[in-house]
């Protein structure tokens, strides 16, 4: 049986890769076909493509911050969403899924870091944000 260093690490692993009532995050997008990824439902503001793009943007942004880089905070939230509901190509959709998987794996790896690493401060990049 797997051992976890903390309850929060175990919870994060279950949230990302599924267990019990949690669905595997990757399984929510990895089998979505290109045309469906760009479908926009009535009364829902974003397609699956747009949601995955947005999540990839923010996961990459935060992973850079955690890694000591200083990414520029977007001036407006619209910069973090693609304008079109359909990916520009099937290849772009496949790359987005692969990137999503890489980001989730990187977050899991970080969650398994020693406590002293997890306790390190991450620089705030937006003037209105504060440390907790």
mmCIF file of C-alpha atoms in Angstrom:
data_model
loop_
_atom_site.group_PDB
_atom_site.id
_atom_site.type_symbol
_atom_site.label_atom_id
_atom_site.label_comp_id
_atom_site.label_asym_id
_atom_site.label_seq_id
_atom_site.Cartn_x
_atom_site.Cartn_y
_atom_site.Cartn_z
ATOM 1 C CA UNK A 1 0.000 0.000 0.000
ATOM 2 C CA UNK A 2 1.273 3.491 -0.864
ATOM 3 C CA UNK A 3 2.455 5.716 1.963
ATOM 4 C CA UNK A 4 1.943 9.448 1.974
ATOM 5 C CA UNK A 5 3.913 11.985 3.949
ATOM 6 C CA UNK A 6 0.921 14.162 4.806
ATOM 7 C CA UNK A 7 -2.837 14.146 4.513
ATOM 8 C CA UNK A 8 -2.709 17.120 2.127
ATOM 9 C CA UNK A 9 -0.324 15.285 -0.205
ATOM 10 C CA UNK A 10 -2.599 12.250 -0.269
ATOM 11 C CA UNK A 11 -5.624 14.447 -0.902
ATOM 12 C CA UNK A 12 -3.893 16.231 -3.775
ATOM 13 C CA UNK A 13 -2.866 12.935 -5.370
ATOM 14 C CA UNK A 14 -6.429 11.666 -5.117
ATOM 15 C CA UNK A 15 -7.804 14.905 -6.558
ATOM 16 C CA UNK A 16 -5.395 14.828 -9.508
ATOM 17 C CA UNK A 17 -5.318 11.118 -10.322
ATOM 18 C CA UNK A 18 -8.599 9.915 -8.884
ATOM 19 C CA UNK A 19 -9.572 7.661 -6.030
ATOM 20 C CA UNK A 20 -12.860 6.924 -4.363
ATOM 21 C CA UNK A 21 -15.286 9.698 -5.297
ATOM 22 C CA UNK A 22 -12.641 11.647 -7.231
ATOM 23 C CA UNK A 23 -12.335 11.258 -11.002
ATOM 24 C CA UNK A 24 -8.909 11.159 -12.612
ATOM 25 C CA UNK A 25 -8.325 14.700 -13.882
ATOM 26 C CA UNK A 26 -6.565 13.516 -17.019
ATOM 27 C CA UNK A 27 -9.357 11.132 -17.973
ATOM 28 C CA UNK A 28 -11.672 14.142 -18.183
ATOM 29 C CA UNK A 29 -9.813 15.474 -21.237
ATOM 30 C CA UNK A 30 -7.456 12.861 -22.715
ATOM 31 C CA UNK A 31 -10.122 11.083 -24.788
ATOM 32 C CA UNK A 32 -12.009 14.197 -25.899
ATOM 33 C CA UNK A 33 -11.857 14.313 -29.683
ATOM 34 C CA UNK A 34 -10.875 17.468 -31.571
ATOM 35 C CA UNK A 35 -14.349 18.530 -32.797
ATOM 36 C CA UNK A 36 -15.930 18.013 -29.377
ATOM 37 C CA UNK A 37 -13.187 20.062 -27.693
ATOM 38 C CA UNK A 38 -14.451 23.143 -29.513
ATOM 39 C CA UNK A 39 -18.147 22.628 -28.872
ATOM 40 C CA UNK A 40 -19.699 25.449 -26.929
ATOM 41 C CA UNK A 41 -22.930 24.619 -25.139
ATOM 42 C CA UNK A 42 -25.758 27.068 -24.776
ATOM 43 C CA UNK A 43 -25.586 29.044 -21.525
ATOM 44 C CA UNK A 44 -22.012 27.857 -20.889
ATOM 45 C CA UNK A 45 -19.366 30.464 -21.638
ATOM 46 C CA UNK A 46 -16.428 28.220 -22.585
ATOM 47 C CA UNK A 47 -15.622 25.152 -24.642
ATOM 48 C CA UNK A 48 -13.479 22.303 -23.319
ATOM 49 C CA UNK A 49 -10.577 23.665 -25.409
ATOM 50 C CA UNK A 50 -10.876 27.065 -23.779
ATOM 51 C CA UNK A 51 -11.013 25.556 -20.281
ATOM 52 C CA UNK A 52 -7.957 23.355 -20.862
ATOM 53 C CA UNK A 53 -6.058 26.287 -22.388
ATOM 54 C CA UNK A 54 -6.955 28.467 -19.386
ATOM 55 C CA UNK A 55 -5.918 25.797 -16.871
ATOM 56 C CA UNK A 56 -2.667 25.230 -18.769
ATOM 57 C CA UNK A 57 -1.969 28.960 -18.707
ATOM 58 C CA UNK A 58 -2.366 29.216 -14.937
ATOM 59 C CA UNK A 59 -0.630 25.956 -14.088
ATOM 60 C CA UNK A 60 2.356 27.014 -16.201
ATOM 61 C CA UNK A 61 2.316 30.475 -14.630
ATOM 62 C CA UNK A 62 2.305 29.071 -11.093
ATOM 63 C CA UNK A 63 4.922 26.406 -11.850
ATOM 64 C CA UNK A 64 7.203 29.157 -13.163
ATOM 65 C CA UNK A 65 6.668 31.209 -9.992
ATOM 66 C CA UNK A 66 7.337 28.206 -7.795
ATOM 67 C CA UNK A 67 10.477 27.526 -9.848
ATOM 68 C CA UNK A 68 11.790 31.019 -9.096
ATOM 69 C CA UNK A 69 10.919 32.662 -12.411
ATOM 70 C CA UNK A 70 9.044 35.955 -12.558
ATOM 71 C CA UNK A 71 6.303 35.567 -15.156
ATOM 72 C CA UNK A 72 4.384 38.685 -16.053
ATOM 73 C CA UNK A 73 0.926 38.737 -14.542
ATOM 74 C CA UNK A 74 -1.663 39.255 -17.296
ATOM 75 C CA UNK A 75 -3.172 42.741 -17.461
ATOM 76 C CA UNK A 76 -6.629 41.265 -18.014
ATOM 77 C CA UNK A 77 -8.142 37.816 -17.558
ATOM 78 C CA UNK A 78 -9.051 37.732 -21.262
ATOM 79 C CA UNK A 79 -5.337 37.136 -21.962
ATOM 80 C CA UNK A 80 -5.649 33.723 -20.321
ATOM 81 C CA UNK A 81 -8.477 32.476 -22.545
ATOM 82 C CA UNK A 82 -8.302 31.664 -26.261
ATOM 83 C CA UNK A 83 -10.737 33.775 -28.280
ATOM 84 C CA UNK A 84 -12.070 30.921 -30.392
ATOM 85 C CA UNK A 85 -13.959 27.954 -28.909
ATOM 86 C CA UNK A 86 -12.335 25.507 -31.355
ATOM 87 C CA UNK A 87 -8.616 24.700 -31.167
ATOM 88 C CA UNK A 88 -6.741 26.022 -34.217
ATOM 89 C CA UNK A 89 -5.874 22.445 -35.241
ATOM 90 C CA UNK A 90 -6.095 18.868 -34.081
ATOM 91 C CA UNK A 91 -2.364 19.053 -33.349
ATOM 92 C CA UNK A 92 -2.910 22.090 -31.086
ATOM 93 C CA UNK A 93 -5.557 20.148 -29.153
ATOM 94 C CA UNK A 94 -3.260 17.131 -28.740
ATOM 95 C CA UNK A 95 -0.445 19.407 -27.545
ATOM 96 C CA UNK A 96 -2.803 21.056 -25.045
ATOM 97 C CA UNK A 97 -3.742 17.658 -23.592
ATOM 98 C CA UNK A 98 -0.062 16.636 -23.368
ATOM 99 C CA UNK A 99 0.812 19.928 -21.668
ATOM 100 C CA UNK A 100 -2.074 19.490 -19.231
ATOM 101 C CA UNK A 101 -0.747 16.030 -18.336
ATOM 102 C CA UNK A 102 2.787 17.406 -17.871
ATOM 103 C CA UNK A 103 1.548 20.195 -15.608
ATOM 104 C CA UNK A 104 -0.473 17.790 -13.453
ATOM 105 C CA UNK A 105 2.591 15.521 -13.127
ATOM 106 C CA UNK A 106 4.764 18.509 -12.163
ATOM 107 C CA UNK A 107 2.268 19.557 -9.489
ATOM 108 C CA UNK A 108 2.211 16.008 -8.117
ATOM 109 C CA UNK A 109 6.020 15.958 -8.019
ATOM 110 C CA UNK A 110 5.992 19.244 -6.100
ATOM 111 C CA UNK A 111 3.414 17.862 -3.676
ATOM 112 C CA UNK A 112 5.821 15.044 -2.867
ATOM 113 C CA UNK A 113 8.620 17.463 -1.949
ATOM 114 C CA UNK A 114 10.093 17.448 1.547
ATOM 115 C CA UNK A 115 8.309 19.682 4.105
ATOM 116 C CA UNK A 116 11.055 22.312 4.035
ATOM 117 C CA UNK A 117 10.583 22.711 0.272
ATOM 118 C CA UNK A 118 6.812 22.957 0.643
ATOM 119 C CA UNK A 119 7.269 25.655 3.292
ATOM 120 C CA UNK A 120 9.335 27.911 1.000
ATOM 121 C CA UNK A 121 7.803 31.301 0.155
ATOM 122 C CA UNK A 122 6.879 32.015 -3.455
ATOM 123 C CA UNK A 123 7.204 35.588 -4.648
ATOM 124 C CA UNK A 124 3.940 37.430 -5.253
ATOM 125 C CA UNK A 125 3.774 38.763 -8.829
ATOM 126 C CA UNK A 126 0.610 40.869 -8.665
ATOM 127 C CA UNK A 127 0.574 44.048 -6.547
ATOM 128 C CA UNK A 128 -2.898 43.350 -5.168
ATOM 129 C CA UNK A 129 -2.058 39.826 -4.047
ATOM 130 C CA UNK A 130 -0.626 39.156 -0.610
ATOM 131 C CA UNK A 131 0.932 36.157 1.051
ATOM 132 C CA UNK A 132 -1.279 34.091 3.299
#
